[in-house]
Coordinates of C-alpha atoms and ligand atoms in Angstrom, one line a residue:
X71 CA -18.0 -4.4 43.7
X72 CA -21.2 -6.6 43.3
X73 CA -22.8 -7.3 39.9
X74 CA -25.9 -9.4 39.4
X75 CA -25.2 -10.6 36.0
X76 CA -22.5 -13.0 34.8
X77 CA -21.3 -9.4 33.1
X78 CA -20.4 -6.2 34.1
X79 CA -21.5 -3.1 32.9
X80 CA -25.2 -2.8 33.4
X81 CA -26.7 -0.4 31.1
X82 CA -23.5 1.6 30.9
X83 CA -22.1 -1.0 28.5
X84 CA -24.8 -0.9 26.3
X85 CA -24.9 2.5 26.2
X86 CA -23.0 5.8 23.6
X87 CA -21.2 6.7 26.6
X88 CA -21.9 10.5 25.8
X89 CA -21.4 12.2 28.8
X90 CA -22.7 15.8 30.2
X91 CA -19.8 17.5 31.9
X92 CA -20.1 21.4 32.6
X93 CA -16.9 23.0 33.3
X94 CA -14.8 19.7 31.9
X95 CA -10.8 20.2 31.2
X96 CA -10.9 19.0 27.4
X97 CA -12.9 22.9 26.9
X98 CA -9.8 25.2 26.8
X99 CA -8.3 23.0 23.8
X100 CA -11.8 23.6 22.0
X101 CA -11.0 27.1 22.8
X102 CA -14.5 27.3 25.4
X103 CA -15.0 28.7 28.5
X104 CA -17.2 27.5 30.7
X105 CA -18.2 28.1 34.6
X106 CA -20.2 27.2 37.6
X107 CA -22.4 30.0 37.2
X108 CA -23.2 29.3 33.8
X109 CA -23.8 25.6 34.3
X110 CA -26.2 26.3 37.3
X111 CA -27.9 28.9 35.2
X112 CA -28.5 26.6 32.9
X113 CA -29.6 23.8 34.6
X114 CA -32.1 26.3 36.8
X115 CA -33.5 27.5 33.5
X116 CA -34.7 23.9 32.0
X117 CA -35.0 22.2 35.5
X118 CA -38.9 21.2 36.5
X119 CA -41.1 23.7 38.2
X120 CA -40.8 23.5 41.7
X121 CA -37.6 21.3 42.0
X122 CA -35.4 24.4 42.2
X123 CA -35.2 24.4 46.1
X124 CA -34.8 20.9 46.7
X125 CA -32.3 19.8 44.2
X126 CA -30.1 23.2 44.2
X127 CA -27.5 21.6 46.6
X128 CA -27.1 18.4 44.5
X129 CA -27.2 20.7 40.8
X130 CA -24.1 22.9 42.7
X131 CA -22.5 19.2 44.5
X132 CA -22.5 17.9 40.7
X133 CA -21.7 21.0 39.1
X134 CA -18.8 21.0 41.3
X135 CA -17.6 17.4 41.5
X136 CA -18.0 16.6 37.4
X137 CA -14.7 17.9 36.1
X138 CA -12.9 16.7 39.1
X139 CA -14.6 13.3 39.0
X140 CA -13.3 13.5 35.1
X141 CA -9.7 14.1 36.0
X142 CA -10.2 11.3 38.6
X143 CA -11.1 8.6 36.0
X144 CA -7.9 9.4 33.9
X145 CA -6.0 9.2 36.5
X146 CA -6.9 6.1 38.0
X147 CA -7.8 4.2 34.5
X148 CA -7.0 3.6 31.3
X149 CA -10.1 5.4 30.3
X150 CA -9.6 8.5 27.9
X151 CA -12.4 11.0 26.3
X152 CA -12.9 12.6 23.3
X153 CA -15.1 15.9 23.2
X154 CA -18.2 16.0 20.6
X155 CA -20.4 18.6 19.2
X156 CA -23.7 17.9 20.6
X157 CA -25.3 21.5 21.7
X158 CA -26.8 21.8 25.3
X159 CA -30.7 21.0 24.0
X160 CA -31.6 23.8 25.1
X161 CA -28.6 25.4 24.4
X162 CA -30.8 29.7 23.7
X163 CA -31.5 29.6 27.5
X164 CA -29.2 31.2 30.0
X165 CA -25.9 29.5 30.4
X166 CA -26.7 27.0 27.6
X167 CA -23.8 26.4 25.2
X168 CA -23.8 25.5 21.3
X169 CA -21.4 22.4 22.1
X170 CA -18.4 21.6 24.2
X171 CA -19.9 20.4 27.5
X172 CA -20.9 16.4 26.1
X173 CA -17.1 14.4 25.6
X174 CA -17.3 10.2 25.0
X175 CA -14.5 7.6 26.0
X176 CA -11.6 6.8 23.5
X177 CA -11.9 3.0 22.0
X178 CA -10.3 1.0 23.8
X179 CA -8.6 -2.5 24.0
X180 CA -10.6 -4.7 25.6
X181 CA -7.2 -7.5 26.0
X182 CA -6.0 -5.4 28.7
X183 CA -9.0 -7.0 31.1
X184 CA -7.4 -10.5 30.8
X185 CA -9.8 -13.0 32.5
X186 CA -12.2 -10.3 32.6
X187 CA -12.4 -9.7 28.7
X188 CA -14.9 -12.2 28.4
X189 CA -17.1 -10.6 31.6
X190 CA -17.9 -6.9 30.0
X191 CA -21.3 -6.8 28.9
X192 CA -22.1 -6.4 25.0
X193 CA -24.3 -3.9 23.5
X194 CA -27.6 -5.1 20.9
X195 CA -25.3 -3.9 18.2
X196 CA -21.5 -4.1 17.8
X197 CA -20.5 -0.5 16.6
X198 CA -17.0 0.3 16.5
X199 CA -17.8 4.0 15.2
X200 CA -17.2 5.9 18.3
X201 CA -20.3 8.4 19.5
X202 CA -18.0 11.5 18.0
X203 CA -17.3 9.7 15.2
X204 CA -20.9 9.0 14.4
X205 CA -22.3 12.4 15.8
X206 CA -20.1 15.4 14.2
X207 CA -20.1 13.5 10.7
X208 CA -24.1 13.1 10.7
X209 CA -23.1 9.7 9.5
X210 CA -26.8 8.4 9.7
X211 CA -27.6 11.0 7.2
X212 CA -25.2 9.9 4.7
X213 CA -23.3 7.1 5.9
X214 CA -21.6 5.9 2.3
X215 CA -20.3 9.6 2.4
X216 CA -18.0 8.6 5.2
X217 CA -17.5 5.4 5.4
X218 CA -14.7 5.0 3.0
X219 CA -12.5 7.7 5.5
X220 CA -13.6 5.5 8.4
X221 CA -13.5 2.1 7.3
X222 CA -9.8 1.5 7.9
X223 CA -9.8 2.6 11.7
X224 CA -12.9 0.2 12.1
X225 CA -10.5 -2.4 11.0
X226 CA -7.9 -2.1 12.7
X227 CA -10.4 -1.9 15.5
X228 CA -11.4 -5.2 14.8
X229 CA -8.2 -6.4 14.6
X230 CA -6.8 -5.2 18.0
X231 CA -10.1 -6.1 19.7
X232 CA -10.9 -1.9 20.5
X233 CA -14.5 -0.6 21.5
X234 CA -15.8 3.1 21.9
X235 CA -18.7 4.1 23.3
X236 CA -20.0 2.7 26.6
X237 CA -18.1 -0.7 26.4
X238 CA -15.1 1.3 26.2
X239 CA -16.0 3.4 29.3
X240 CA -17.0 0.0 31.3
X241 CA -13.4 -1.3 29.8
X242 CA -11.7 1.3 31.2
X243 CA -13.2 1.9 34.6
X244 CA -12.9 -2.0 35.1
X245 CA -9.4 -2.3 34.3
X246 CA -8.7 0.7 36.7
X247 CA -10.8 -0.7 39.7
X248 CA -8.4 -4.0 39.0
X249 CA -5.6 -2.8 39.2
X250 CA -6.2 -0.5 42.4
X251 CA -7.0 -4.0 44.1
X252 CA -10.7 -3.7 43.7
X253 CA -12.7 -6.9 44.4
X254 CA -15.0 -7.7 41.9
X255 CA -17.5 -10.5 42.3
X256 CA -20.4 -11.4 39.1
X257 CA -22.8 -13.4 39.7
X258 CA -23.5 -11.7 42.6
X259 CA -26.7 -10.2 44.0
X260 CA -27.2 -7.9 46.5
X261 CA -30.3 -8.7 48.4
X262 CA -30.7 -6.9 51.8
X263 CA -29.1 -3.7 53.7
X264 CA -28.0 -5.2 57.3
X265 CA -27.9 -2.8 60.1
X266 CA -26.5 -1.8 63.5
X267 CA -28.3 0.8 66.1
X268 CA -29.8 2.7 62.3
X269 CA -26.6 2.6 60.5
X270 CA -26.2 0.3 57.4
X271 CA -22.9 -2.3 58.3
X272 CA -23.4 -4.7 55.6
X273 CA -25.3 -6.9 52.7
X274 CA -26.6 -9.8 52.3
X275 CA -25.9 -11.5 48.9
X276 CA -26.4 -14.2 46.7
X277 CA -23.4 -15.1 45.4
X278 CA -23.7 -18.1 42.2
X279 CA -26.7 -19.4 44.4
X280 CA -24.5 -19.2 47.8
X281 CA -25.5 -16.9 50.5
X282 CA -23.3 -14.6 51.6
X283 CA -22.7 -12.1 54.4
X284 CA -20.7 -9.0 53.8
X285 CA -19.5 -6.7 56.3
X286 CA -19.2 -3.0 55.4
X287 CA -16.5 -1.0 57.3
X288 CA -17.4 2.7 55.4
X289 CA -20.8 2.1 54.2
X290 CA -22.4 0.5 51.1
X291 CA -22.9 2.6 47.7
X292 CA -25.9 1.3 45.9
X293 CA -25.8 1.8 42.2
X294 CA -28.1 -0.9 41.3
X295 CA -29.5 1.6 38.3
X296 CA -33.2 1.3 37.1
X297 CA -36.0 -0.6 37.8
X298 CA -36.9 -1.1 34.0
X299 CA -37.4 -4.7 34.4
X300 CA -39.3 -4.4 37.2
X301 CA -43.3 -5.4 36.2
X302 CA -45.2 -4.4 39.6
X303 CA -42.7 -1.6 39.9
X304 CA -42.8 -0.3 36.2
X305 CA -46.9 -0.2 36.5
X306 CA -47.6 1.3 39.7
X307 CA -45.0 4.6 38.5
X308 CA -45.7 4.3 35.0
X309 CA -49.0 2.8 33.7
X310 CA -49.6 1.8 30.3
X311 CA -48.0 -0.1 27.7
X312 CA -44.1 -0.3 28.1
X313 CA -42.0 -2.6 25.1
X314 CA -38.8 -2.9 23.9
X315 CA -37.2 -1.9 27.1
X316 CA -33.7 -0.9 26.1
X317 CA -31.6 -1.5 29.5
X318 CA -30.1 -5.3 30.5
X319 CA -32.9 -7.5 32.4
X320 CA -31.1 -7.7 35.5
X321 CA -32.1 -4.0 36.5
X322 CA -35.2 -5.4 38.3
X323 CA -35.0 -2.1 40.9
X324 CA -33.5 -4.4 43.8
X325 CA -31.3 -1.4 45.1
X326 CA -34.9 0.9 45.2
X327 CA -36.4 -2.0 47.1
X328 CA -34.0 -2.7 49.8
X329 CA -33.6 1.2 50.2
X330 CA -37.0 1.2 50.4
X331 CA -37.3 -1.9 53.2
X332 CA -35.1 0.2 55.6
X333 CA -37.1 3.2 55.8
X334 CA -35.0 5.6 52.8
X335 CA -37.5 8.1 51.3
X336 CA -37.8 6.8 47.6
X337 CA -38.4 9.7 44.8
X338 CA -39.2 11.3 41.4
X339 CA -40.2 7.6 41.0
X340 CA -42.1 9.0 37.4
X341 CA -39.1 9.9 35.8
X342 CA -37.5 8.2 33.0
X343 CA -35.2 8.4 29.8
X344 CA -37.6 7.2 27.3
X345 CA -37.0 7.3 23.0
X346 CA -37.8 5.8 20.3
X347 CA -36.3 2.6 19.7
X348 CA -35.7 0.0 16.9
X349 CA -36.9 -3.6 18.1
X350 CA -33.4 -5.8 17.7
X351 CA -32.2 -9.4 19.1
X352 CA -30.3 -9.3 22.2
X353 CA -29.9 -11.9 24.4
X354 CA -32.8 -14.2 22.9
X355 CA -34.8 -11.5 23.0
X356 CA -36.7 -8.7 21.3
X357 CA -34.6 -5.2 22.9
X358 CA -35.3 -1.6 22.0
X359 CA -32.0 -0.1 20.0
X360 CA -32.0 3.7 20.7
X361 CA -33.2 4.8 16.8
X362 CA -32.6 8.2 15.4
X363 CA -34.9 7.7 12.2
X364 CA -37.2 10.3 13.7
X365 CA -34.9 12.8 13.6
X366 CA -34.0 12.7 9.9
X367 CA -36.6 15.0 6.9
X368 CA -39.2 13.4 5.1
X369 CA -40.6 11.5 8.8
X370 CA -42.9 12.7 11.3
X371 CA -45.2 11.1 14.4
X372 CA -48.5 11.0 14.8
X373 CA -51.1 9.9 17.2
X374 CA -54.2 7.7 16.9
X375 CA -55.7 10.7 15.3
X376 CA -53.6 10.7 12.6
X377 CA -52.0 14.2 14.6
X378 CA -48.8 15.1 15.1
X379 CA -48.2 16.7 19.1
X380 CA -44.7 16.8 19.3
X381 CA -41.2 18.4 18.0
X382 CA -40.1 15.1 16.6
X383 CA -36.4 16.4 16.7
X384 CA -36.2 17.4 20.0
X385 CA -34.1 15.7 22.5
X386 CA -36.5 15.3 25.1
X387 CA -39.5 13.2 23.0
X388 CA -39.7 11.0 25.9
X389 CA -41.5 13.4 27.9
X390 CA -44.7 13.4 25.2
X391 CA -44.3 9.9 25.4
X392 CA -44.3 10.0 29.2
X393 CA -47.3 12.9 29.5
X394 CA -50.7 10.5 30.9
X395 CA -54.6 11.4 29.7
X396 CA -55.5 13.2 33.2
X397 CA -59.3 11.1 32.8
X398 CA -58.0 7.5 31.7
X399 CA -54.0 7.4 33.3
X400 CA -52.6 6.5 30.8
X401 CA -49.9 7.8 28.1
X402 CA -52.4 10.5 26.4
X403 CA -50.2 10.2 22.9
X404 CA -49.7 6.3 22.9
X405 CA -50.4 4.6 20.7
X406 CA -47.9 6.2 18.0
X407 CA -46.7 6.2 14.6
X408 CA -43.4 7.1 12.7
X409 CA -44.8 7.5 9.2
X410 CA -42.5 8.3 6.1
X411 CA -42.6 8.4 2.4
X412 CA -41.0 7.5 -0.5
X413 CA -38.4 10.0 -0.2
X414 CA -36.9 8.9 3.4
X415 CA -37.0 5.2 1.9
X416 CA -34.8 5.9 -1.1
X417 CA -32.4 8.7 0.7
X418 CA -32.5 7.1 4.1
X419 CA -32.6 3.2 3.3
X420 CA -30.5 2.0 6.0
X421 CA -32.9 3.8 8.5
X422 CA -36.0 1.7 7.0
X423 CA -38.1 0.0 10.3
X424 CA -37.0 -3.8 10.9
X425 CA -39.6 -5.1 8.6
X426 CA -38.5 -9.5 10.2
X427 CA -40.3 -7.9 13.5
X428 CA -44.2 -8.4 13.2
X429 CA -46.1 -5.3 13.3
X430 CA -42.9 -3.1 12.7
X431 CA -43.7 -2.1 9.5
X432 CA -46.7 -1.2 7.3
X433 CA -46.9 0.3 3.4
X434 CA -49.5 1.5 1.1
X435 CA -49.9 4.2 -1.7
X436 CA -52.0 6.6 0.2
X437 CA -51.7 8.4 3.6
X438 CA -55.6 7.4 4.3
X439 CA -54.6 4.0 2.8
X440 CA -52.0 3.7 5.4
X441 CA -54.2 5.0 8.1
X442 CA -56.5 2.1 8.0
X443 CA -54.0 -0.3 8.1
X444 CA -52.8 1.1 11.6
X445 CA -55.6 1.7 13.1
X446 CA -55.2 5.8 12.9
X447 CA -57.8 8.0 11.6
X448 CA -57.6 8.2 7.8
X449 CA -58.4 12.2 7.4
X450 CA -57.0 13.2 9.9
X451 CA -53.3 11.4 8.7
X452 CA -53.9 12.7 5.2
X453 CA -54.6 16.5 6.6
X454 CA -51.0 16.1 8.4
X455 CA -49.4 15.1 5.3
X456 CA -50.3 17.8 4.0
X457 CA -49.9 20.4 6.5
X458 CA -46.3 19.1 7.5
X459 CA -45.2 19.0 3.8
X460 CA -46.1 23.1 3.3
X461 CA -43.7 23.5 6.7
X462 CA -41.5 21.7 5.3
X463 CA -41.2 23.6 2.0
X464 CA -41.0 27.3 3.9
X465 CA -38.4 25.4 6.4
X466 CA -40.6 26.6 9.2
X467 CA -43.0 24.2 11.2
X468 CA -45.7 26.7 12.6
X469 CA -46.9 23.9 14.9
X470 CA -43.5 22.4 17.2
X471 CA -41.0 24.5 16.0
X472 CA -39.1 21.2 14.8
X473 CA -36.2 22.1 13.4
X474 CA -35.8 25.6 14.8
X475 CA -33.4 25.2 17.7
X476 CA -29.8 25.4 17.8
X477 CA -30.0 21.3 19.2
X478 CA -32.4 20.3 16.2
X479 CA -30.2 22.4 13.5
X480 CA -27.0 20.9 14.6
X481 CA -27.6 17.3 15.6
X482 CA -28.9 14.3 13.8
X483 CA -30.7 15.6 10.8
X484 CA -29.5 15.8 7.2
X485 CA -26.9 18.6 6.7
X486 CA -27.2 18.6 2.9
X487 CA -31.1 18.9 3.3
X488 CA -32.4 22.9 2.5
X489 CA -33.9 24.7 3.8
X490 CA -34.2 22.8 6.9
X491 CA -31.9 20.0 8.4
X492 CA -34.9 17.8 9.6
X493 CA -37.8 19.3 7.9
X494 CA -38.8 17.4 4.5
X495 CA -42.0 17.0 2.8
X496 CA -44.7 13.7 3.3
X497 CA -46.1 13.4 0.6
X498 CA -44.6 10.6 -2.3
X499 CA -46.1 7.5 -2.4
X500 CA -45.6 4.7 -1.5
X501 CA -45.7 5.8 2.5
X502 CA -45.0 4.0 5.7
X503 CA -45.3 3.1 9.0
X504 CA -43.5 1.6 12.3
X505 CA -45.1 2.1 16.1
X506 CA -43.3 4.4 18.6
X507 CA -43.5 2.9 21.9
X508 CA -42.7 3.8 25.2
X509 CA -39.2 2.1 25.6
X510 CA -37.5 2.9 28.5
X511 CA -33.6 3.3 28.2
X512 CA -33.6 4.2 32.0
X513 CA -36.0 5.2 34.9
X514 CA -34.4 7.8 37.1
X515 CA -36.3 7.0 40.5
X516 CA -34.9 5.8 43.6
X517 CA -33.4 6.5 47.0
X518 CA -33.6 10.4 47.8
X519 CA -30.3 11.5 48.5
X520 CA -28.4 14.6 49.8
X521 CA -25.6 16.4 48.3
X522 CA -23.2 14.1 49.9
X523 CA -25.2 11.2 47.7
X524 CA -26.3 10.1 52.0
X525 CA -29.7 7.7 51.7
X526 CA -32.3 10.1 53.6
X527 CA -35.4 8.2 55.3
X528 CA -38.7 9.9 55.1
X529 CA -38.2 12.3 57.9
X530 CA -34.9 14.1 55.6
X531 CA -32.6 12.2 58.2
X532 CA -29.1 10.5 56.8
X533 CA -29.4 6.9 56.7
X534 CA -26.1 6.2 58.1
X535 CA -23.7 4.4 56.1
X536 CA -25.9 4.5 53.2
X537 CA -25.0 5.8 49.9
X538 CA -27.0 5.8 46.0
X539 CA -25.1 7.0 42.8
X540 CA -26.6 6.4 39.1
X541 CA -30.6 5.8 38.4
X542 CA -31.5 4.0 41.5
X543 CA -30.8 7.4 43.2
X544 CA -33.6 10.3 43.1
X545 CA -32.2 11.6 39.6
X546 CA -32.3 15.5 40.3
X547 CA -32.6 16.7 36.7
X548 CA -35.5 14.1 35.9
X549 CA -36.9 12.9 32.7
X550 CA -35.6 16.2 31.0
X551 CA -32.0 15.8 30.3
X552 CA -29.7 18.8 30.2
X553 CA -27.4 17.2 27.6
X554 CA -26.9 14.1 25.3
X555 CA -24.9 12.6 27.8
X556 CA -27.4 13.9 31.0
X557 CA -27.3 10.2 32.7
X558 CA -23.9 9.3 32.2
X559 CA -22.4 12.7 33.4
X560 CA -24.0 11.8 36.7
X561 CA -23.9 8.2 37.3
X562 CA -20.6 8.7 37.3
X563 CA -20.2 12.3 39.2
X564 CA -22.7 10.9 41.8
X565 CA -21.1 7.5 42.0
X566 CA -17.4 9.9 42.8
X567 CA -19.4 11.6 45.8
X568 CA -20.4 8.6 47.2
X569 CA -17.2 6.8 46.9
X570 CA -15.6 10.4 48.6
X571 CA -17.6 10.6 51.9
X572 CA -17.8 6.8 52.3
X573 CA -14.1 7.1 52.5
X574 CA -13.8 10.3 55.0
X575 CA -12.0 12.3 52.0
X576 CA -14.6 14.6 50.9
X577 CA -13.9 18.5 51.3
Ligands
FAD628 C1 -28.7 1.8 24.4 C2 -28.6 2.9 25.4 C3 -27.8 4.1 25.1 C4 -27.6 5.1 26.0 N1 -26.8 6.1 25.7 C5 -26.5 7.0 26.7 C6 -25.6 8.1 26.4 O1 -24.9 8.1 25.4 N2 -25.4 9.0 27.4 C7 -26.1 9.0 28.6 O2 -25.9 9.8 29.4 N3 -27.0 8.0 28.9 C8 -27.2 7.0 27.9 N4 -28.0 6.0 28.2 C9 -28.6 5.9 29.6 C10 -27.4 5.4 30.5 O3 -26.7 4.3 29.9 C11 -27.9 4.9 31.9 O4 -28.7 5.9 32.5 C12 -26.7 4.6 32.8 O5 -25.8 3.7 32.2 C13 -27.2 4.1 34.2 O6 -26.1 3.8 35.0 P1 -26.2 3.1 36.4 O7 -24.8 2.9 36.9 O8 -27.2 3.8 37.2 O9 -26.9 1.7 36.0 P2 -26.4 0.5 35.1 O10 -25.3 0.9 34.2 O11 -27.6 -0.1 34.5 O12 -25.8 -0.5 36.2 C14 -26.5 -1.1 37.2 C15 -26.0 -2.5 37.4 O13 -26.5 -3.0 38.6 C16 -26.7 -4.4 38.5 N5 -27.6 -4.9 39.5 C17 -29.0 -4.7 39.6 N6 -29.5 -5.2 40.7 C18 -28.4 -5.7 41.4 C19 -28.2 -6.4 42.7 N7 -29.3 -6.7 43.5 N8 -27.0 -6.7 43.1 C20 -25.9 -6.5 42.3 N9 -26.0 -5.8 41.1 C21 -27.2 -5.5 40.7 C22 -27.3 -4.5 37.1 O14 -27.2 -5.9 36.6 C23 -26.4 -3.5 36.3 O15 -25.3 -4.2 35.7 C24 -28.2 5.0 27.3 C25 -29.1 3.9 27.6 C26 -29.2 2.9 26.6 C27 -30.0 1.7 27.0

C-alpha cells in the first residue's frame, strides 16, 4: 500500500466516518429490515436522469458487496461500528428509510499502531465526540445540555489516546492491514501505470525522492481519491471560485491522470461533495471545516440579490452551489451569504462565523445595512428577512420546503425549536453575515469502471490488471449522495471489489 503523504489516511482520516450501508448486519438489533430491492429502489429513485442504465450493475455490485464488505472489516481489523440515526435524505421516496442504514466506527486506541501511531493523519479539529454521539443528541443545538453526560468518556478518551470518527476507521483498517502482513510504504508516490501487451504489471514510484519500480503480480488498485488540489484539473471540470478546500493537499488527482495516460475512459468528472465550511488552520493553512450552522433556525442563504434559492437544510446544498449560469459558466448562486440575527448569536454562540479570518464575518443593525457591507442588494435582503421570518412563524417555508422532510426534521436542527426544527425568524438586530463558498470535501470523477471496479478505456474494454475504488473512480451515485455517509459506504465497498477480483476470489 502506497501513500503520498508522510501520513496515512487521505481524506478518510479527516473525515466523520458516517458510512451508507443498505442491508448492513447492525439492522436486526435496531429491530429494521432492510433488502436489496429496497436499497436499489431507492437509489433508482434519487439517482440522476439518464444514469439508470449505465450505473445499474455497479448500484446492484455495491448494493450487494456493502454488508459483506462490513463483516469483512471486523473480521480482519480491529475496527468496530456503531449505528446512528441519520434518515436516508430522501428518506419519502421508494425504498428510502427514516434511519438505520448510516453506522460510524467505535473510538478507538490509536497505541495499538505502535510505530505507526505517529503516521495516521489528523483531522482540522480534534473531536473525541463520536459522529453518533454528536448526531442523535443534536449536540450542536445545545451542546451545554449534554456535555456534562459526555464529558467523562471524552476523558478517558484522552487519557487512553482513543479516536472516533474517521481517524478511528483509518486506525482500525491500518492496524488490520499490519497485522495481515501488509506492506505499507509513506512517502511514497505513485507516478506511472507500467504495462505489458495492454495489461497493467506494475508502478512506477517515488519513494522519499528515490525512484522505484514495482512489479504487480494481480494488478494495481488505484484509490488515489480526488483531484481537489488539483488547479488545471479543478478549473477545466469546475470553473469558478473554489476556497477552503476541505480534503488533504496531496489529493492532486495523480491516480485520474495516469488512468488517464494509458487510455482508461475518465468520467462524471463534474461531480463533487461540496458544503459549507468553516475556514480553520490546518497544516499552516487556511482549510474548510464541514459547518452545520446553516442548518440550525434563525439562519438562511442568500445570493448577491439578497435571495434565497435553496432548502438551506437539505443534505445535498452542494448541488446549488455546484449548478453554473448556462450564459457566463460559472456557479449561477456564487457568491453567497449565511446571514443571521441576534437570535442564532445568543442561542447558537458556539456556531458564530470565525470572526480572526478576514472577511468571515460582517455585523450591522439593519438587514439593508448589512447588505451594503457585502456587496448584496439591500432591498432585496430586507424583503427575505421578512418573507423567511412569516415561514418561519407558520413552520412552513412556501418557497424550498426547508424543514419539511423527514431528513431536515430529524437531523441537525434544534429539537427544542417550535414549530419547526430549522425554521426560525430573521429579523432582531443586530444581524450578520459569513460567505458560503464552494468548498470541496471531495470530487467524485475518475476512472470509469465496471462492476468488477475493472479500469475500462474509451472503447468500454477492461484495462487489464487495472482496478479504481474510492473518488478517483467514476463515482456512480454523483454529487447527490444517497446518505450521510454516501462516500464512505463506497470507498470502502468499491475498494472490497477491487481487492476481490484482483485476487481471483470474487463470486
Ligand atoms: C472533513 C470531512 C468530513 C467528511 N465526512 C464524511 C462522512 O462522514 N461520510 C462520508 O461518506 N464522507 C465524508 N467525507 C468525504 C469522504 O471522507 C471522502 O469522500 C473519502 O474519504 C474519500 O476516500 P478515498 O479513499 O477515495 O480518498 P482519500 O481518503 O482522500 O485517500 C486518498 C489517498 O491517496 C493519496 N494519494 C494521492 N495521490 C497519490 C499518489 N500518486 N500515490 C500514492 N498516494 C496518493 C492521498 O495522499 C490520500 O491519502 C468527508 C470529507 C471531509 C473533508
Amino acid at each position: 500500500m502506497l501513500e503520498k503523504a508522510p501520513v496515512i489516511g487521505g481524506t478518510t482520516a479527516m473525515s466523520g466516518g458516517c458510512i451508507w450501508i443498505p442491508g448492513h448486519h447492525y439492522l436486526a438489533a435496531q429491530g429494521l429490515t432492510d433488502s436489496r430491492e429496497a436499497a436499489l429502489d431507492y437509489i433508482r429513485a434519487v439517482s440522476p436522469d439518464g444514469w439508470h442504465n449505465r450505473e445499474e450493475p455497479l448500484w446492484a455490485a455495491f448494493v450487494d458487496h456493502a454488508p459483506q464488505m462490513l463483516k469483512f472489516v471486523e473480521a480482519h481489523s480491529p475496527t468496530r461500528f456503531n449505528p446512528n440515526r441519520d434518515p436516508d435524505p430522501y428518506a419519502e421516496v421508494p425504498g428510502g428509510m427514516a434511519y438505520g442504514r448510516n453506522i460510524s466506527p467505535a473510538p478507538i486506541r490509536i497505541g495499538q499502531l505502535g510505530p505507526w501511531a505517529d503516521k495516521v493523519r489528523k483531522p482540522t479539529m480534534d473531536l473525541r465526540l463520536s459522529y453518533e454521539e454528536a448526531i442523535d443528541t443534536s449536540l450542536y443545538a445545545n451542546p451545554k445540555r449534554h456535555m456534562p453526560r459526555l464529558l467523562p468518556r471524552l476523558i478517558w478518551r484522552k487519557l487512553t489516546g482513543a479516536y472516533p470518527r474517521g481517524r478511528a476507521l483509518t486506525i482500525g483498517l491500518l492496524k488490520g492491514c499490519l497485522d495481515q502482513g501488509v506492506e505499507v510504504w509513506a512517502e511514497t508516490a505513485a507516478k506511472k501505470l507500467l504495462m505489458e501487451d495492454g495489461r497493467v504489471t506494475g508502478l512506477e514510484v517515488d519513494r522519499a525522492g528515490e525512484a522505484v519500480t514495482i512489479a504487480a503480480r494481480q494488478g494495481v488498485i488505484l484509490a488515489s481519491g480526488g483531484f481537489d488540489w488539483n488547479k488545471e484539473m479543478m478549473a477545466e471540470h469546475f470553473p469558478g471560485p473554489v476556497e477552503w478546500t476541505a480534503s488533504p493537499r496531496t489529493n492532486t488527482g495523480d491516480g485520474q491522470r495516469m488512468a488517464a495516460e494509458i487510455g482508461a475512459r475518465l468520467d462524471h468528472m463534474d461531480q463533487a461533495l461540496i458544503m459549507g465550511v468553516t475556514p480553520v488552520q490546518y497544516e499552516g493553512h487556511l482549510h474548510g471545516q464541514p459547518a452545520a450552522d446553516y442548518f440550525l433556525p434563525h439562519s438562511m442563504i442568500v445570493n448577491r440579490h439578497g435571495r434565497r434559492f435553496v432548502n438551506e437544510k437539505q443534505m445535498n446544498i452542494g448541488l446549488a452551489f455546484a449548478e453554473m449560469d448556462p450564459d457566463t459558466g460559472t456557479p449561477a448562486h456564487l457568491p453567497a451569504w449565511r446571514i443571521y440575527d441576534h437570535q442564532f448569536a445568543t442561542r447558537y454562540p458556539h456556531a458564530m462565523p470565525n470572526k480572526s479570518v478576514p472577511g468571515n464575518y460582517f455585523e450591522a443593525e439593519t438587514l439593508e445595512e448589512l447588505a451594503r457591507k457585502i456587496g448584496v442588494d439591500p432591498d432585496g435582503l430586507a424583503a427575505t428577512g421578512r418573507r423567511f421570518s412569516d415561514f418561519a412563524r407558520t413552520g412552513v417555508d412556501d418557497d424550498f420546503d426547508r424543514g419539511a422532510s423527514i431528513w431536515d426534521q430529524n437531523r441537525g436542527g434544534d429539537p427544542d425549536h417550535k414549530p419547526n426544527p430549522t425554521l426560525g425568524t430573521v429579523e432582531q438586530a443586530p444581524f450578520s453575515a459569513m460567505p458560503f463558498k464552494a468548498s470541496f470535501l471531495a470530487t467524485k470523477g475518475g476512472a470509469r469502471t465496471n462492476a468488477r471496479a475493472q479500469v475500462l478505456n474509451e472503447e468500454g474494454e477492461v484495462i487489464g490488471g487495472l482496478y479504481a475504488a474510492g473518488n478517483v473512480m467514476a463515482n456512480s451515485f454523483g454529487s447527490k449522495g444517497v446518505g450521510a455517509g454516501t462516500t464512505l459506504g463506497p470507498c470502502l465497498t468499491w475498494g472490497y471489489i477491487a481487492a476481490l477480483n484482483a485476487v481471483g476470489a470474487a463470486s
